[in-house]
Each structure stands twice: as C-alpha cells, then as structure tokens.
Amino acid sequence: MHPIDPDSYDLSSLQALLHAVFTQSATVEGAHTLLMAEAPPEHRSRILATFPIAKALLRHWYLLCFLAEQKPALDASLADVLLKVTTDFKPDLDACLKDPASWPVRWTQRLAQAQLDPPRFYSLSPFLWDRLQASHGNELKTILAALNQHQPPTLRVNTLKSTPTAVMQSLQSNGFSVQKLGPETLSMRGETHLHHTEAFRNGWFEIQDQHSQQVAPFCQVKPGQRVLDGCAGAGGKSLHLAALMQNRGQIIAMDIVAQKLERLQERARRAGVHCLQSRLKTSTKTLKRLRDSFDLVLIDAPCSGTGTLGRHPEIKFTLTQQRLDQLQNEQAELLRRHAWVVKPGGTLVYATCSLLNEENTEQISSFLNSFPDFHLQQAQTLLPDSQGGQGFFMARLQRASQH
C-alpha cells in the first residue's frame, strides 16, 4: 500500500464502500462495482482509485486502529485517520510490515507491542484467528504474513491457442513486466490493464491464481473423457480442463447462477474451447438424470475463502460461525449429490480455497465414512506464498469399479 495522494481518490466513496463491507457483509468488489455503476462518468476515475485503497486498509484495519490510537471499531468514518498513518511507511505499508528492520522509527515501539497480540497485528477477528490457529498452529504467522501482502495477478497460458513464450513476448512488447512462474504460469508486476491487450482478446491467456491453476492437473484428466464441473462459476477450471483434454471429450459445466454460465460461454468462445457445454442447475433432478455417467467430477465448493484473504480481505470481518456452519452443510450436500454421478472406477475431486480443516480434511473424512464405495487417492494443501499464490485444498477420490 503506497502512500496515498488525497487528490487521487474520493473519500466519501471509500467510506461508502467500507460501510457496505462492515454493515452489509458486502464484498469489496461487489460494493465497488455498484459505486462505479451509480457514479457520473466524470467521477469514475476517482472512485476507481478507491478499490485498491479499500483492500489495503482492510488487510491492516485493526493494526492501523492501534497505531492511530483508535478503538478497533469497524467504522468506515475512520478511513481518513487510518490513511494518514500509512504515509510514514516507505516504500509501502505491506513491505514495511514484512521487514521489521524497515519499520519507521516513529512506529517501532507500537509495532513491536502489536506483534505481541497476533490477531491485532494481522487484523483478524478473534473468531477467525481461533479457527485458523486450530488448523495451522505454528505455521499461521507465516501464512498470514503472505496473505497480508499485495498479490499481483497471475496468468494461465491457454495452450489451445498460444505458448508461454508468445504470450510473454506479446505482453512485454506492450510495456508489461512479466515473469514466468511455471510451465504455463506467468506473473505480472505493477499496474495492469490486461483485458485491453490483444493477447487477452485473442484468448491466449486467462487471469487465474497460480495455486488455482494446480487444481485441473490434480484431476489427472485425459483427452476423450466425460467430465462434470459441478460448481463451475465463471469457468476458470473448466477452461483449464478443456486445454488439458486438448479439446477432446465432453465437459459439462454446471452452476446455479445463470449469469456466471453466460460469462463462461463468453470465455470459452474467446479461448477456442468447443468441448464444453453449460447447464443451469434448477433442481436436484438435474443431477439425478446423470447417475453413473462421468469419468471425472470436480466440485470446486463454495467455502469461507480464507485462503484468499490477500485478495478478499473483507472475509476477515464478514465470516461468522453461522456462515461457516452453513458452508460446511452445503459442502457435505454437494459431495453427497455428486458422488453417484461418478461412474464406477471414476474420479471425484473436491477443492476449496479455504485454510480451515473443517472445510477440508474433516469434510473428506466425513464423506468417506458415509460413502465406502470411494477411497482417497491423494489430498494436498497449498499454502499462501510470497509469489501471491492463495491457499487451496484438493482431494482426489476414486469410486470402486463394479465387479
């Protein structure tokens, strides 16, 4: 979070955005989109600037309250006061907090004092700190340090249309700073407007977290298979599966939100994917008609999103025990309903972007106790890292073959 020029953003819009998060459990992205839609065109550039500022404030809200000697209240009117604290941190607040040697002299004593109270230092509610601590123990501070950093976007090269070298050359020729993180993964640096590039319009890449990119390969999908993405959303993983299948076979992408599937179809056309069809889930009958018919079923389940706190810091303040209980029930129901559309000998993959055991290993253990026809092949937890990767959990289960 770089020192903020007060003339570059609209304070009242920033406070309205934060107010929506604190009082309506809104996402930063959703609240900001609404503000932009309602704003006169001449004000939109200043409102646009509130988005990264709001996210940065939310990453460090309780700590900034402590430094500013304010009560740790979820009060949007504090934004102006808290922003003034950040001006002492060079080159930016995130970098300084990561390296105690760079702490401004003025704040050294207060920051050292805050470190003795980890929920305050990492700006977590006591509830969320306790749940994360139960799942990760001594690793938690390292995890939170990674999540409390600004996370640059990562790209997945669409191998149906291009290569990493070609995408890098295209973006670099347009002035973008690009680094290669993996065989098909690129990382961006600095401010980016990737949707306006020719490479994006041509479908050469998708914007996707580097750890999210590991889910599709984890599925061990093969060309020619029949695949169901049961919670497809806007389809990032469906598109990746299509590339791994070399556009051969069939992918059915399902979701309960029609607008997400419309977005998926648009992305599929741009990506050159033609083995995919979308299908709206309208009732439980939608799945019942597909019993025993898929080689692979992927459930990218709705979850707490605790592995994405760097990009969605509002979760620190909006996640409650009631919401967590609701999500766990929904996850268990999704596993139950999708289990029998896996054909005998087929594969069921469960994934979340959660860091909580109750949504991950415990959910899988409970499922296996109720469905002895399945056995666990592999489970993997991907922890947040300094390259901007989010937290993910994946479990691959195989259904027994018929005898």
Coordinates of C-alpha atoms in Angstrom, one line a residue:
M1 CA 0.0 0.0 0.0
H2 CA 1.8 3.1 -1.2
P3 CA 1.4 6.5 0.4
I4 CA -1.9 7.9 -0.8
D5 CA -2.4 11.2 -2.6
P6 CA -5.6 12.6 -1.1
D7 CA -6.5 14.2 -4.5
S8 CA -6.4 10.8 -6.3
Y9 CA -9.5 9.2 -4.7
D10 CA -12.9 10.1 -3.4
L11 CA -13.1 9.8 0.4
S12 CA -16.8 9.7 0.6
S13 CA -16.9 6.8 -1.9
L14 CA -14.2 5.0 0.0
Q15 CA -16.2 5.3 3.2
A16 CA -19.3 4.2 1.5
L17 CA -17.5 1.1 0.2
L18 CA -16.1 0.2 3.6
H19 CA -19.5 0.9 5.2
A20 CA -21.1 -1.7 2.9
V21 CA -18.5 -4.2 3.9
F22 CA -18.9 -3.6 7.6
T23 CA -22.7 -3.3 7.8
Q24 CA -24.0 -5.4 4.9
S25 CA -21.2 -8.1 4.7
A26 CA -20.6 -6.9 1.1
T27 CA -17.5 -7.9 -0.9
V28 CA -15.1 -5.1 -1.8
E29 CA -15.5 -6.0 -5.4
G30 CA -19.3 -6.0 -5.3
A31 CA -19.6 -2.8 -3.4
H32 CA -17.1 -1.1 -5.7
T33 CA -18.9 -2.3 -8.8
L34 CA -22.2 -0.8 -7.5
L35 CA -20.5 2.5 -6.7
M36 CA -19.0 2.7 -10.2
A37 CA -22.3 2.0 -11.8
E38 CA -24.1 4.7 -9.9
A39 CA -21.4 7.4 -10.4
P40 CA -21.4 10.1 -13.0
P41 CA -18.8 9.4 -15.7
E42 CA -16.7 12.4 -14.7
H43 CA -16.2 10.9 -11.1
R44 CA -15.4 7.3 -12.0
S45 CA -11.6 7.7 -12.2
R46 CA -11.5 8.9 -8.6
I47 CA -13.9 6.2 -7.5
L48 CA -11.8 3.6 -9.4
A49 CA -8.9 4.5 -7.2
T50 CA -10.8 3.6 -4.0
F51 CA -10.7 -0.1 -4.8
P52 CA -7.0 -0.9 -4.0
I53 CA -7.1 1.6 -1.1
A54 CA -10.1 -0.2 0.5
K55 CA -8.4 -3.6 0.1
A56 CA -5.2 -2.3 1.7
L57 CA -7.0 -0.7 4.6
L58 CA -9.0 -3.9 5.3
R59 CA -5.8 -6.0 5.2
H60 CA -4.5 -4.0 8.1
W61 CA -7.6 -2.4 9.7
Y62 CA -7.1 -3.4 13.4
L63 CA -3.4 -2.7 13.3
L64 CA -3.9 0.7 11.8
C65 CA -6.6 1.4 14.5
F66 CA -4.0 0.5 17.1
L67 CA -1.3 2.7 15.6
A68 CA -3.7 5.6 15.3
E69 CA -4.8 5.1 18.9
Q70 CA -8.4 4.4 17.9
K71 CA -10.7 1.8 19.3
P72 CA -10.7 -1.3 16.9
A73 CA -14.1 -0.4 15.6
L74 CA -15.5 -1.5 12.2
D75 CA -16.3 2.2 11.5
A76 CA -15.9 3.4 7.9
S77 CA -15.5 7.0 9.1
L78 CA -12.1 6.1 10.4
A79 CA -10.7 5.7 6.9
D80 CA -9.2 9.2 6.7
V81 CA -7.5 8.9 10.1
L82 CA -6.1 5.4 9.2
L83 CA -4.8 6.5 5.8
K84 CA -2.7 9.3 7.5
V85 CA -0.9 6.6 9.5
T86 CA 0.3 4.9 6.3
T87 CA 2.2 8.0 5.0
D88 CA 5.2 7.2 7.2
F89 CA 5.8 3.7 5.6
K90 CA 8.2 3.6 2.7
P91 CA 8.1 2.3 0.1
D92 CA 4.7 1.0 1.3
L93 CA 2.9 -0.4 4.3
D94 CA 2.9 -4.1 3.2
A95 CA 6.6 -4.2 2.6
C96 CA 7.4 -2.5 5.9
L97 CA 5.3 -4.9 7.9
K98 CA 7.1 -7.8 6.3
D99 CA 10.5 -6.5 7.3
P100 CA 10.8 -5.1 10.9
A101 CA 14.2 -3.6 10.0
S102 CA 12.3 -1.1 7.8
W103 CA 9.8 0.0 10.4
P104 CA 9.7 3.8 10.7
V105 CA 11.3 4.9 13.9
R106 CA 8.2 6.7 15.0
W107 CA 6.2 3.4 14.9
T108 CA 8.8 0.8 16.1
Q109 CA 7.7 0.6 19.7
R110 CA 3.9 0.5 18.8
L111 CA 4.5 -2.2 16.1
A112 CA 6.6 -4.3 18.5
Q113 CA 3.8 -4.0 21.0
A114 CA 1.2 -5.0 18.4
Q115 CA 3.2 -8.1 17.5
L116 CA 2.6 -9.5 21.0
D117 CA -1.1 -9.7 20.0
P118 CA -1.2 -11.6 16.7
P119 CA -4.9 -11.1 15.9
R120 CA -4.4 -7.4 16.2
F121 CA -1.1 -7.4 14.2
Y122 CA -2.7 -9.4 11.4
S123 CA -6.1 -7.7 11.7
L124 CA -8.2 -10.8 12.3
S125 CA -11.4 -11.2 14.3
P126 CA -10.8 -13.3 17.4
F127 CA -13.2 -15.9 15.9
L128 CA -11.2 -16.2 12.6
W129 CA -7.8 -16.3 14.5
D130 CA -9.0 -19.1 16.6
R131 CA -10.3 -21.2 13.7
L132 CA -7.1 -20.6 11.7
Q133 CA -4.9 -21.4 14.7
A134 CA -6.7 -24.7 15.3
S135 CA -5.9 -25.7 11.7
H136 CA -2.3 -24.4 11.3
G137 CA -0.8 -23.8 14.7
N138 CA 2.8 -22.6 14.5
E139 CA 2.6 -22.1 10.7
L140 CA -0.1 -19.5 11.0
K141 CA 2.0 -16.3 11.3
T142 CA 4.0 -17.2 8.2
I143 CA 0.7 -17.9 6.3
L144 CA -0.8 -14.6 7.4
A145 CA 2.3 -12.6 6.5
A146 CA 2.0 -13.9 3.0
L147 CA -1.7 -13.2 2.9
N148 CA -1.3 -9.6 4.2
Q149 CA 0.8 -8.7 1.1
H150 CA -0.5 -7.2 -2.1
Q151 CA -0.8 -10.1 -4.5
P152 CA -0.1 -9.4 -8.2
P153 CA -2.2 -11.1 -10.8
T154 CA -1.0 -14.4 -12.3
L155 CA -1.9 -15.7 -15.8
R156 CA -2.5 -19.2 -17.1
V157 CA -1.4 -19.5 -20.7
N158 CA -4.1 -21.1 -22.9
T159 CA -2.2 -23.9 -24.7
L160 CA -5.1 -24.4 -27.1
K161 CA -4.1 -21.1 -28.7
S162 CA -0.6 -20.0 -27.7
T163 CA 2.6 -20.7 -25.8
P164 CA 4.2 -19.0 -22.7
T165 CA 6.9 -17.5 -24.9
A166 CA 4.5 -16.0 -27.3
V167 CA 2.3 -14.5 -24.5
M168 CA 5.3 -13.1 -22.7
Q169 CA 6.7 -11.5 -25.9
S170 CA 3.3 -10.0 -26.7
L171 CA 2.8 -8.5 -23.3
Q172 CA 6.4 -7.3 -23.0
S173 CA 6.1 -5.6 -26.4
N174 CA 3.1 -3.6 -24.9
G175 CA 5.2 -2.5 -21.9
F176 CA 4.1 -5.1 -19.3
S177 CA 6.5 -6.6 -16.8
V178 CA 6.1 -10.4 -17.0
Q179 CA 7.8 -13.2 -15.2
K180 CA 7.5 -17.0 -15.7
L181 CA 6.4 -18.8 -12.5
G182 CA 5.7 -22.3 -14.0
P183 CA 5.3 -24.2 -17.3
E184 CA 2.0 -22.3 -18.1
T185 CA 2.0 -19.7 -15.4
L186 CA 3.1 -16.0 -15.7
S187 CA 3.2 -13.3 -13.0
M188 CA 2.6 -9.6 -13.6
R189 CA 4.2 -6.7 -11.9
G190 CA 2.9 -3.2 -11.5
E191 CA -0.4 -1.7 -12.5
T192 CA -2.0 -3.8 -15.3
H193 CA -4.9 -3.4 -17.7
L194 CA -4.7 -6.9 -19.2
H195 CA -8.2 -7.0 -20.6
H196 CA -7.3 -4.4 -23.1
T197 CA -4.4 -6.3 -24.6
E198 CA -4.5 -8.1 -28.0
A199 CA -3.3 -11.3 -26.3
F200 CA -6.3 -11.3 -24.0
R201 CA -8.8 -10.6 -26.7
N202 CA -7.3 -13.4 -28.8
G203 CA -7.8 -15.9 -25.9
W204 CA -4.1 -16.5 -25.3
F205 CA -4.4 -16.5 -21.5
E206 CA -6.7 -16.4 -18.5
I207 CA -6.2 -14.4 -15.3
Q208 CA -6.1 -17.2 -12.6
D209 CA -4.3 -17.6 -9.3
Q210 CA -1.2 -19.8 -9.6
H211 CA -2.4 -22.3 -7.0
S212 CA -5.9 -22.4 -8.5
Q213 CA -4.1 -23.4 -11.7
Q214 CA -3.0 -26.6 -10.0
V215 CA -6.5 -28.0 -9.5
A216 CA -7.1 -29.1 -13.1
P217 CA -3.8 -31.0 -13.4
F218 CA -4.5 -32.6 -10.0
C219 CA -7.7 -34.1 -11.5
Q220 CA -5.5 -36.2 -13.9
V221 CA -8.0 -35.7 -16.7
K222 CA -7.4 -37.4 -20.1
P223 CA -8.5 -36.4 -23.6
G224 CA -11.8 -38.0 -24.6
Q225 CA -13.2 -38.3 -21.1
R226 CA -16.6 -37.1 -19.9
V227 CA -16.2 -34.5 -17.2
L228 CA -18.6 -32.6 -14.9
D229 CA -17.6 -29.4 -13.3
G230 CA -20.4 -29.3 -10.7
C231 CA -19.7 -25.7 -9.3
A232 CA -18.3 -24.1 -12.4
G233 CA -18.9 -20.5 -11.7
A234 CA -17.4 -18.4 -14.5
G235 CA -15.4 -21.5 -15.5
G236 CA -11.7 -20.9 -15.0
K237 CA -11.1 -24.5 -14.1
S238 CA -13.5 -25.8 -16.8
L239 CA -11.4 -24.0 -19.4
H240 CA -8.2 -25.4 -18.0
L241 CA -9.6 -28.9 -18.0
A242 CA -10.5 -28.4 -21.7
A243 CA -7.0 -27.4 -22.5
L244 CA -5.6 -30.4 -20.7
M245 CA -8.1 -32.6 -22.7
Q246 CA -6.9 -31.0 -25.9
N247 CA -10.5 -30.1 -26.7
R248 CA -11.3 -33.8 -27.0
G249 CA -14.2 -35.3 -25.0
Q250 CA -17.0 -33.6 -23.2
I251 CA -17.2 -31.1 -20.3
I252 CA -20.5 -30.2 -18.7
A253 CA -20.2 -27.1 -16.6
M254 CA -23.0 -26.5 -14.1
D255 CA -23.9 -23.7 -11.7
I256 CA -27.0 -22.3 -10.0
V257 CA -26.3 -18.8 -11.3
A258 CA -27.2 -18.2 -14.9
Q259 CA -25.1 -15.1 -15.3
K260 CA -21.9 -17.0 -14.3
L261 CA -22.6 -19.6 -17.0
E262 CA -23.2 -16.8 -19.6
R263 CA -19.8 -15.4 -18.7
L264 CA -18.3 -18.9 -19.0
Q265 CA -19.7 -19.3 -22.5
E266 CA -18.1 -15.9 -23.5
R267 CA -14.8 -17.0 -22.1
A268 CA -15.0 -20.4 -23.8
R269 CA -15.5 -18.7 -27.2
R270 CA -12.6 -16.5 -26.7
A271 CA -10.4 -19.4 -25.6
G272 CA -11.3 -21.6 -28.5
V273 CA -12.9 -24.3 -26.3
H274 CA -15.6 -26.3 -28.1
C275 CA -15.8 -29.5 -26.0
L276 CA -17.7 -27.6 -23.2
Q277 CA -21.4 -27.0 -22.7
S278 CA -23.0 -25.2 -19.8
R279 CA -26.1 -26.4 -17.9
L280 CA -28.0 -24.5 -15.2
K281 CA -28.8 -26.4 -12.1
T282 CA -32.5 -25.8 -11.5
S283 CA -33.3 -28.8 -9.1
T284 CA -31.9 -32.0 -7.7
K285 CA -33.3 -33.8 -10.8
T286 CA -30.6 -32.1 -12.9
L287 CA -28.0 -34.4 -11.3
K288 CA -30.2 -37.5 -10.8
R289 CA -30.6 -37.9 -14.6
L290 CA -26.7 -38.2 -14.9
R291 CA -26.1 -41.1 -12.5
D292 CA -23.0 -43.2 -13.1
S293 CA -22.0 -41.3 -16.2
F294 CA -18.8 -39.3 -15.7
D295 CA -15.2 -40.2 -15.7
L296 CA -14.4 -37.2 -13.6
V297 CA -16.5 -34.9 -11.4
L298 CA -14.9 -31.7 -10.0
I299 CA -16.5 -29.9 -7.0
D300 CA -14.9 -26.6 -6.5
A301 CA -17.0 -26.0 -3.5
P302 CA -18.3 -22.7 -2.0
C303 CA -16.2 -22.1 1.0
S304 CA -15.1 -19.5 3.6
G305 CA -12.4 -18.2 1.2
T306 CA -9.9 -18.0 4.0
G307 CA -7.1 -18.9 1.6
T308 CA -7.8 -15.7 -0.4
L309 CA -7.6 -13.1 2.4
G310 CA -4.9 -11.2 0.4
R311 CA -7.3 -10.5 -2.4
H312 CA -10.6 -10.6 -0.4
P313 CA -9.6 -9.1 3.0
E314 CA -13.3 -8.4 3.8
I315 CA -13.6 -12.0 4.8
K316 CA -11.6 -11.1 7.9
F317 CA -14.7 -9.2 9.1
T318 CA -17.7 -11.0 7.4
L319 CA -17.0 -14.6 8.3
T320 CA -19.0 -15.9 11.3
Q321 CA -19.6 -19.2 12.9
Q322 CA -23.1 -19.2 11.5
R323 CA -21.8 -18.7 8.0
L324 CA -19.1 -21.3 8.4
D325 CA -21.7 -23.9 9.6
Q326 CA -23.9 -23.1 6.6
L327 CA -21.0 -23.6 4.2
Q328 CA -20.0 -26.9 5.8
N329 CA -23.5 -28.2 5.4
E330 CA -23.6 -27.0 1.7
Q331 CA -20.2 -28.7 1.0
A332 CA -21.4 -32.0 2.5
E333 CA -24.6 -31.9 0.5
L334 CA -22.6 -31.2 -2.7
L335 CA -20.4 -34.1 -2.1
R336 CA -23.4 -36.4 -1.4
R337 CA -25.3 -35.3 -4.5
H338 CA -22.4 -35.6 -6.9
A339 CA -21.0 -38.9 -5.6
W340 CA -23.2 -41.1 -7.7
V341 CA -22.8 -39.2 -11.0
V342 CA -19.2 -40.5 -10.9
K343 CA -19.2 -43.8 -12.9
P344 CA -17.8 -46.9 -11.2
G345 CA -14.0 -46.6 -11.4
G346 CA -14.3 -42.8 -12.0
T347 CA -12.8 -39.9 -10.0
L348 CA -14.3 -37.3 -7.7
V349 CA -12.2 -34.2 -7.0
Y350 CA -13.1 -31.8 -4.1
A351 CA -11.4 -28.4 -3.9
T352 CA -11.7 -25.3 -1.8
C353 CA -9.8 -22.1 -1.4
S354 CA -10.1 -22.5 2.4
L355 CA -7.4 -22.9 5.0
L356 CA -9.8 -24.4 7.6
N357 CA -9.6 -28.1 8.4
E358 CA -13.4 -28.4 9.0
E359 CA -14.0 -27.5 5.3
N360 CA -11.1 -29.6 4.0
T361 CA -9.7 -32.8 5.6
E362 CA -12.6 -33.2 8.1
Q363 CA -15.2 -32.8 5.3
I364 CA -13.5 -35.5 3.2
S365 CA -13.2 -37.8 6.3
S366 CA -16.9 -37.4 6.9
F367 CA -17.7 -38.2 3.3
L368 CA -15.6 -41.3 3.2
N369 CA -17.3 -42.6 6.4
S370 CA -20.6 -42.3 4.6
F371 CA -19.6 -43.5 1.2
P372 CA -17.4 -46.6 1.5
D373 CA -17.6 -47.0 -2.3
F374 CA -14.9 -44.3 -2.5
H375 CA -11.3 -44.2 -1.3
L376 CA -8.9 -41.3 -1.0
Q377 CA -6.1 -41.3 -3.7
Q378 CA -4.4 -38.1 -2.7
A379 CA -5.0 -34.9 -0.7
Q380 CA -2.9 -31.8 -0.9
T381 CA -2.9 -28.4 0.8
L382 CA -1.3 -25.4 -1.0
L383 CA -0.4 -22.7 1.5
P384 CA -0.2 -19.0 0.5
D385 CA 3.3 -18.0 -0.6
S386 CA 5.4 -14.9 -1.3
Q387 CA 4.6 -15.1 -5.1
G388 CA 1.0 -14.3 -4.5
G389 CA -0.4 -17.9 -4.5
Q390 CA -3.5 -18.3 -2.5
G391 CA -4.4 -21.1 -0.1
F392 CA -6.0 -24.2 -1.6
F393 CA -7.1 -27.7 -0.6
M394 CA -7.6 -30.6 -3.1
A395 CA -8.7 -34.2 -2.6
R396 CA -8.9 -36.8 -5.3
L397 CA -11.2 -39.8 -4.6
Q398 CA -11.8 -42.8 -6.7
R399 CA -15.0 -44.8 -6.8
A400 CA -14.7 -48.5 -6.7
S401 CA -15.2 -50.4 -10.0
Q402 CA -18.1 -52.7 -10.4
H403 CA -17.3 -56.4 -10.0

